[in-house]
PDB file of C-alpha atoms and ligand atoms in Angstrom:
ATOM      1  CA  MET A   1       5.985 -61.402 -59.045  1.00 48.00           C
ATOM      2  CA  ASP A   2       6.078 -65.206 -60.563  1.00 51.00           C
ATOM      3  CA  SER A   3       7.342 -63.903 -63.321  1.00 66.00           C
ATOM      4  CA  LYS A   4       8.845 -59.919 -64.263  1.00 75.00           C
ATOM      5  CA  LYS A   5       7.221 -60.181 -68.824  1.00 75.00           C
ATOM      6  CA  GLU A   6       3.722 -59.299 -68.809  1.00 77.00           C
ATOM      7  CA  GLN A   7       3.088 -57.875 -65.703  1.00 92.00           C
ATOM      8  CA  ASN A   8      -0.407 -56.588 -63.878  1.00 97.00           C
ATOM      9  CA  ILE A   9      -0.328 -52.314 -64.345  1.00 98.00           C
ATOM     10  CA  VAL A  10      -1.850 -51.166 -61.302  1.00 98.00           C
ATOM     11  CA  LEU A  11      -2.516 -47.121 -61.504  1.00 98.00           C
ATOM     12  CA  ILE A  12      -2.652 -44.893 -58.769  1.00 98.00           C
ATOM     13  CA  GLY A  13      -3.234 -41.250 -57.209  1.00 98.00           C
ATOM     14  CA  PHE A  14      -5.424 -39.137 -56.340  1.00 98.00           C
ATOM     15  CA  MET A  15      -9.661 -39.244 -57.072  1.00 97.00           C
ATOM     16  CA  GLY A  16      -9.750 -37.561 -60.383  1.00 96.00           C
ATOM     17  CA  CYS A  17      -6.776 -38.049 -61.929  1.00 97.00           C
ATOM     18  CA  GLY A  18      -7.637 -40.390 -64.368  1.00 97.00           C
ATOM     19  CA  LYS A  19      -7.237 -43.932 -63.420  1.00 98.00           C
ATOM     20  CA  THR A  20     -10.003 -44.703 -64.835  1.00 97.00           C
ATOM     21  CA  SER A  21     -10.222 -43.057 -68.324  1.00 97.00           C
ATOM     22  CA  VAL A  22      -6.176 -43.428 -68.368  1.00 98.00           C
ATOM     23  CA  GLY A  23      -6.842 -47.409 -67.256  1.00 98.00           C
ATOM     24  CA  LYS A  24      -9.764 -48.383 -69.537  1.00 98.00           C
ATOM     25  CA  ARG A  25      -7.975 -47.234 -72.694  1.00 98.00           C
ATOM     26  CA  LEU A  26      -4.345 -48.539 -71.923  1.00 98.00           C
ATOM     27  CA  ALA A  27      -6.034 -51.840 -71.359  1.00 98.00           C
ATOM     28  CA  ARG A  28      -7.511 -51.805 -74.868  1.00 98.00           C
ATOM     29  CA  ARG A  29      -4.691 -51.076 -76.399  1.00 98.00           C
ATOM     30  CA  LEU A  30      -2.722 -53.680 -74.708  1.00 97.00           C
ATOM     31  CA  HIS A  31      -5.818 -56.415 -75.205  1.00 97.00           C
ATOM     32  CA  TYR A  32      -6.073 -56.308 -71.616  1.00 97.00           C
ATOM     33  CA  PRO A  33      -9.146 -57.094 -69.154  1.00 98.00           C
ATOM     34  CA  PHE A  34      -9.299 -54.034 -66.799  1.00 98.00           C
ATOM     35  CA  ILE A  35     -10.533 -54.144 -63.359  1.00 98.00           C
ATOM     36  CA  ASP A  36     -11.685 -50.832 -61.334  1.00 98.00           C
ATOM     37  CA  THR A  37     -11.293 -51.550 -57.318  1.00 98.00           C
ATOM     38  CA  ASP A  38     -13.503 -49.264 -56.733  1.00 98.00           C
ATOM     39  CA  GLN A  39     -16.362 -51.045 -59.330  1.00 98.00           C
ATOM     40  CA  MET A  40     -15.946 -54.665 -57.673  1.00 98.00           C
ATOM     41  CA  ILE A  41     -16.463 -52.926 -54.003  1.00 98.00           C
ATOM     42  CA  GLU A  42     -19.389 -51.795 -55.331  1.00 98.00           C
ATOM     43  CA  LYS A  43     -20.756 -55.176 -56.790  1.00 98.00           C
ATOM     44  CA  LYS A  44     -19.856 -56.475 -54.117  1.00 97.00           C
ATOM     45  CA  ALA A  45     -21.652 -54.905 -51.607  1.00 97.00           C
ATOM     46  CA  GLY A  46     -24.384 -53.825 -53.640  1.00 98.00           C
ATOM     47  CA  CYS A  47     -24.859 -50.306 -53.020  1.00 98.00           C
ATOM     48  CA  THR A  48     -21.821 -47.405 -53.932  1.00 98.00           C
ATOM     49  CA  ILE A  49     -19.686 -45.825 -51.543  1.00 98.00           C
ATOM     50  CA  ASN A  50     -21.591 -43.761 -50.479  1.00 97.00           C
ATOM     51  CA  GLN A  51     -23.378 -46.397 -48.816  1.00 98.00           C
ATOM     52  CA  ILE A  52     -21.020 -48.415 -47.531  1.00 98.00           C
ATOM     53  CA  PHE A  53     -19.474 -45.001 -46.204  1.00 98.00           C
ATOM     54  CA  GLU A  54     -22.698 -44.116 -44.319  1.00 97.00           C
ATOM     55  CA  ARG A  55     -23.432 -47.540 -43.320  1.00 97.00           C
ATOM     56  CA  LYS A  56     -20.582 -48.765 -41.894  1.00 97.00           C
ATOM     57  CA  GLY A  57     -18.007 -46.216 -42.189  1.00 98.00           C
ATOM     58  CA  GLU A  58     -14.795 -45.366 -43.617  1.00 97.00           C
ATOM     59  CA  ALA A  59     -12.435 -48.305 -41.562  1.00 97.00           C
ATOM     60  CA  PHE A  60     -15.201 -50.893 -43.182  1.00 98.00           C
ATOM     61  CA  PHE A  61     -14.302 -49.965 -46.735  1.00 98.00           C
ATOM     62  CA  ARG A  62     -11.044 -49.559 -45.918  1.00 98.00           C
ATOM     63  CA  GLU A  63     -10.599 -53.774 -45.688  1.00 98.00           C
ATOM     64  CA  MET A  64     -13.057 -54.225 -48.609  1.00 98.00           C
ATOM     65  CA  GLU A  65     -10.027 -52.582 -50.197  1.00 98.00           C
ATOM     66  CA  THR A  66      -7.308 -54.795 -48.807  1.00 98.00           C
ATOM     67  CA  ASP A  67     -10.157 -57.941 -49.461  1.00 98.00           C
ATOM     68  CA  ILE A  68     -10.188 -56.690 -52.979  1.00 98.00           C
ATOM     69  CA  LEU A  69      -5.958 -56.897 -53.104  1.00 98.00           C
ATOM     70  CA  GLN A  70      -5.543 -60.017 -51.739  1.00 98.00           C
ATOM     71  CA  GLU A  71      -8.184 -61.337 -54.209  1.00 97.00           C
ATOM     72  CA  ILE A  72      -6.198 -59.321 -57.138  1.00 97.00           C
ATOM     73  CA  ARG A  73      -2.745 -61.035 -56.235  1.00 97.00           C
ATOM     74  CA  THR A  74      -3.576 -64.041 -56.241  1.00 96.00           C
ATOM     75  CA  SER A  75      -6.519 -64.055 -59.083  1.00 96.00           C
ATOM     76  CA  TYR A  76      -5.792 -61.218 -61.761  1.00 96.00           C
ATOM     77  CA  ARG A  77      -2.650 -61.822 -64.328  1.00 95.00           C
ATOM     78  CA  GLN A  78      -1.822 -59.113 -67.358  1.00 96.00           C
ATOM     79  CA  THR A  79      -4.643 -57.305 -66.166  1.00 98.00           C
ATOM     80  CA  VAL A  80      -4.563 -53.161 -65.744  1.00 98.00           C
ATOM     81  CA  ILE A  81      -6.211 -52.231 -62.655  1.00 98.00           C
ATOM     82  CA  ALA A  82      -7.425 -48.670 -61.527  1.00 98.00           C
ATOM     83  CA  THR A  83      -7.391 -47.949 -57.780  1.00 98.00           C
ATOM     84  CA  GLY A  84      -9.777 -45.505 -55.451  1.00 98.00           C
ATOM     85  CA  GLY A  85      -7.613 -42.660 -54.454  1.00 98.00           C
ATOM     86  CA  GLY A  86      -6.895 -43.782 -50.769  1.00 98.00           C
ATOM     87  CA  LEU A  87      -6.280 -47.015 -51.203  1.00 98.00           C
ATOM     88  CA  PRO A  88      -2.687 -47.091 -50.535  1.00 98.00           C
ATOM     89  CA  VAL A  89      -2.465 -44.905 -47.387  1.00 98.00           C
ATOM     90  CA  LYS A  90      -2.973 -48.168 -45.926  1.00 97.00           C
ATOM     91  CA  LYS A  91       1.130 -50.295 -45.556  1.00 97.00           C
ATOM     92  CA  GLN A  92      -0.849 -53.191 -45.721  1.00 98.00           C
ATOM     93  CA  ASN A  93      -2.538 -51.783 -48.926  1.00 98.00           C
ATOM     94  CA  ARG A  94       1.347 -50.880 -50.553  1.00 98.00           C
ATOM     95  CA  GLU A  95       2.798 -54.014 -49.922  1.00 98.00           C
ATOM     96  CA  LEU A  96       0.576 -56.229 -51.371  1.00 98.00           C
ATOM     97  CA  LEU A  97       0.179 -53.174 -54.869  1.00 98.00           C
ATOM     98  CA  LYS A  98       3.943 -53.687 -55.434  1.00 96.00           C
ATOM     99  CA  GLU A  99       3.193 -57.475 -55.787  1.00 96.00           C
ATOM    100  CA  ILE A 100       0.367 -57.105 -57.829  1.00 97.00           C
ATOM    101  CA  GLY A 101       2.828 -55.667 -60.537  1.00 97.00           C
ATOM    102  CA  HIS A 102       3.881 -52.094 -61.931  1.00 97.00           C
ATOM    103  CA  VAL A 103       2.651 -49.293 -60.409  1.00 98.00           C
ATOM    104  CA  VAL A 104       1.766 -45.906 -62.046  1.00 98.00           C
ATOM    105  CA  TYR A 105       1.362 -42.639 -60.228  1.00 98.00           C
ATOM    106  CA  LEU A 106      -0.766 -40.038 -62.194  1.00 98.00           C
ATOM    107  CA  LYS A 107       0.235 -37.088 -60.786  1.00 98.00           C
ATOM    108  CA  THR A 108      -1.894 -34.100 -60.792  1.00 98.00           C
ATOM    109  CA  SER A 109      -2.000 -30.938 -59.199  1.00 97.00           C
ATOM    110  CA  LYS A 110      -4.677 -29.155 -57.259  1.00 96.00           C
ATOM    111  CA  GLU A 111      -6.053 -27.167 -60.395  1.00 96.00           C
ATOM    112  CA  THR A 112      -6.501 -30.368 -62.120  1.00 96.00           C
ATOM    113  CA  VAL A 113      -8.131 -31.982 -59.621  1.00 95.00           C
ATOM    114  CA  MET A 114     -10.227 -29.065 -58.127  1.00 94.00           C
ATOM    115  CA  LYS A 115     -11.968 -28.247 -62.061  1.00 94.00           C
ATOM    116  CA  ARG A 116     -12.692 -32.104 -62.241  1.00 94.00           C
ATOM    117  CA  LEU A 117     -14.364 -32.666 -58.569  1.00 93.00           C
ATOM    118  CA  SER A 118     -16.320 -29.443 -58.039  1.00 89.00           C
ATOM    119  CA  GLY A 119     -20.093 -30.238 -58.308  1.00 88.00           C
ATOM    120  CA  ASP A 120     -18.925 -34.170 -57.971  1.00 91.00           C
ATOM    121  CA  THR A 121     -21.179 -36.013 -54.309  1.00 91.00           C
ATOM    122  CA  THR A 122     -20.179 -39.418 -55.835  1.00 94.00           C
ATOM    123  CA  ARG A 123     -17.014 -39.059 -53.636  1.00 96.00           C
ATOM    124  CA  PRO A 124     -17.322 -39.333 -49.304  1.00 96.00           C
ATOM    125  CA  LYS A 125     -14.203 -37.834 -48.571  1.00 96.00           C
ATOM    126  CA  LEU A 126     -15.040 -34.603 -50.900  1.00 94.00           C
ATOM    127  CA  ARG A 127     -18.196 -34.087 -49.753  1.00 91.00           C
ATOM    128  CA  GLY A 128     -19.524 -30.706 -47.694  1.00 86.00           C
ATOM    129  CA  GLU A 129     -18.479 -27.148 -47.375  1.00 87.00           C
ATOM    130  CA  ASP A 130     -14.627 -26.472 -48.527  1.00 92.00           C
ATOM    131  CA  LEU A 131     -13.467 -28.690 -51.106  1.00 93.00           C
ATOM    132  CA  SER A 132     -10.616 -27.236 -51.651  1.00 95.00           C
ATOM    133  CA  ARG A 133      -9.169 -27.340 -48.017  1.00 95.00           C
ATOM    134  CA  LYS A 134     -10.061 -30.987 -48.448  1.00 95.00           C
ATOM    135  CA  VAL A 135      -8.440 -31.403 -51.607  1.00 96.00           C
ATOM    136  CA  ASP A 136      -5.596 -29.504 -49.779  1.00 96.00           C
ATOM    137  CA  MET A 137      -5.271 -31.762 -46.547  1.00 96.00           C
ATOM    138  CA  LEU A 138      -5.768 -35.036 -48.468  1.00 97.00           C
ATOM    139  CA  LEU A 139      -3.189 -34.110 -51.301  1.00 97.00           C
ATOM    140  CA  ASN A 140      -0.440 -32.732 -48.685  1.00 97.00           C
ATOM    141  CA  GLU A 141      -0.974 -35.947 -46.732  1.00 98.00           C
ATOM    142  CA  ARG A 142      -0.824 -38.299 -49.899  1.00 98.00           C
ATOM    143  CA  GLU A 143       0.807 -36.913 -52.337  1.00 98.00           C
ATOM    144  CA  PRO A 144       4.633 -38.686 -50.328  1.00 98.00           C
ATOM    145  CA  ILE A 145       2.583 -42.433 -49.877  1.00 98.00           C
ATOM    146  CA  TYR A 146       1.486 -42.598 -54.185  1.00 98.00           C
ATOM    147  CA  GLN A 147       5.148 -41.520 -54.589  1.00 98.00           C
ATOM    148  CA  GLU A 148       6.484 -44.209 -52.693  1.00 97.00           C
ATOM    149  CA  THR A 149       4.511 -46.670 -53.820  1.00 98.00           C
ATOM    150  CA  ALA A 150       5.099 -45.532 -58.400  1.00 98.00           C
ATOM    151  CA  ASP A 151       7.535 -47.573 -60.107  1.00 97.00           C
ATOM    152  CA  GLN A 152       6.843 -45.464 -62.633  1.00 98.00           C
ATOM    153  CA  VAL A 153       5.544 -41.491 -61.881  1.00 98.00           C
ATOM    154  CA  ILE A 154       3.664 -39.661 -64.535  1.00 98.00           C
ATOM    155  CA  GLU A 155       3.102 -35.604 -64.606  1.00 98.00           C
ATOM    156  CA  ALA A 156       0.230 -36.147 -66.070  1.00 97.00           C
ATOM    157  CA  ASP A 157      -1.827 -32.743 -65.908  1.00 96.00           C
ATOM    158  CA  ASN A 158      -1.092 -31.267 -69.508  1.00 94.00           C
ATOM    159  CA  LYS A 159      -0.897 -34.943 -71.561  1.00 97.00           C
ATOM    160  CA  THR A 160      -3.082 -36.815 -74.036  1.00 97.00           C
ATOM    161  CA  PHE A 161      -4.358 -39.723 -73.089  1.00 98.00           C
ATOM    162  CA  TYR A 162      -2.106 -41.081 -76.078  1.00 97.00           C
ATOM    163  CA  GLU A 163       0.654 -39.662 -74.604  1.00 98.00           C
ATOM    164  CA  ILE A 164       0.454 -41.433 -71.115  1.00 98.00           C
ATOM    165  CA  ILE A 165      -0.696 -45.203 -72.183  1.00 98.00           C
ATOM    166  CA  ASN A 166       3.407 -44.257 -74.153  1.00 98.00           C
ATOM    167  CA  ALA A 167       4.908 -43.121 -71.524  1.00 98.00           C
ATOM    168  CA  ILE A 168       3.673 -46.422 -69.848  1.00 98.00           C
ATOM    169  CA  ILE A 169       3.683 -48.649 -72.123  1.00 97.00           C
ATOM    170  CA  ASP A 170       7.968 -47.481 -73.010  1.00 97.00           C
ATOM    171  CA  THR A 171       8.738 -47.730 -69.571  1.00 97.00           C
ATOM    172  CA  MET A 172       7.164 -51.271 -69.703  1.00 95.00           C
ATOM    173  CA  LYS A 173       9.376 -52.487 -72.352  1.00 94.00           C
ATOM    174  CA  ARG A 174      12.917 -50.915 -71.356  1.00 95.00           C
ATOM    175  CA  GLU A 175      12.041 -52.803 -67.281  1.00 94.00           C
ATOM    176  CA  GLY A 176      11.676 -56.052 -69.246  1.00 92.00           C
ATOM    177  CA  LYS A 177       7.917 -55.975 -67.692  1.00 90.00           C
ATOM    178  CA  GLN A 178       6.121 -56.202 -71.355  1.00 85.00           C
TER     179      GLN A 178
HETATM  180  C1  S3P B 201     -11.524 -42.722 -52.005  1.00 63.69           C
HETATM  181  C2  S3P B 201     -11.515 -42.433 -53.424  1.00 63.69           C
HETATM  182  C3  S3P B 201     -12.321 -43.372 -54.073  1.00 63.69           C
HETATM  183  C4  S3P B 201     -13.602 -43.851 -53.349  1.00 63.69           C
HETATM  184  C5  S3P B 201     -13.362 -43.585 -52.304  1.00 63.69           C
HETATM  185  C6  S3P B 201     -12.393 -43.147 -51.520  1.00 63.69           C
HETATM  186  C7  S3P B 201     -10.114 -41.528 -51.608  1.00 63.69           C
HETATM  187  O1  S3P B 201     -12.119 -43.510 -55.668  1.00 63.69           O
HETATM  188  O2  S3P B 201     -12.547 -44.939 -53.777  1.00 63.69           O
HETATM  189  O3  S3P B 201     -14.803 -42.798 -52.713  1.00 63.69           O
HETATM  190  O4  S3P B 201     -10.100 -41.778 -50.685  1.00 63.69           O
HETATM  191  O5  S3P B 201      -9.599 -41.046 -51.953  1.00 63.69           O
HETATM  192  P1  S3P B 201     -11.872 -42.513 -56.169  1.00 63.69           P
HETATM  193  O6  S3P B 201     -10.367 -42.313 -56.461  1.00 63.69           O
HETATM  194  O7  S3P B 201     -11.305 -43.333 -58.356  1.00 63.69           O
HETATM  195  O8  S3P B 201     -12.203 -41.951 -57.191  1.00 63.69           O
END
């Protein structure tokens, strides 16, 4: 980042943790634009994430995530960015995220994730049998990665949007990033 002030804000965390819902509201509050890496990828590919996974495989989707991050790093300032839940798993992506802006991990429990995602058919990583086992496996693998990548961790389970947004803005002000 060229300047510490007026940074991008990047939201990371597991599927269903509220990155998009929080991000849209935070952007409105700050009068920043809002972007979502999943939406950018779908637009670029001209099909859904499910279709990308089916037609080209997960590795191809992960390449697209890195391309999008590189584009964001060069072209976006003062923007709120929601990211796909698996994006920080790749080391290169974690380095890019840190360069892009203030990274916030919205931490949610397995129970919250399960409640929000049961019946969801839009996420290829969770399709098929035994949602509970899949969520367990992915959460265990990713939790330390989210923690390591984040500048700020917010326990989001029992917080309102208003509280989450205030926590982000307060921290950024305190750290001279706003
Ligand atoms: C994924 C999360 C999804 C999307 C894709 C893969 C993952 O994003 O990028 O289905 O591996 O966790 P959300 O976290 O916005 O659901």
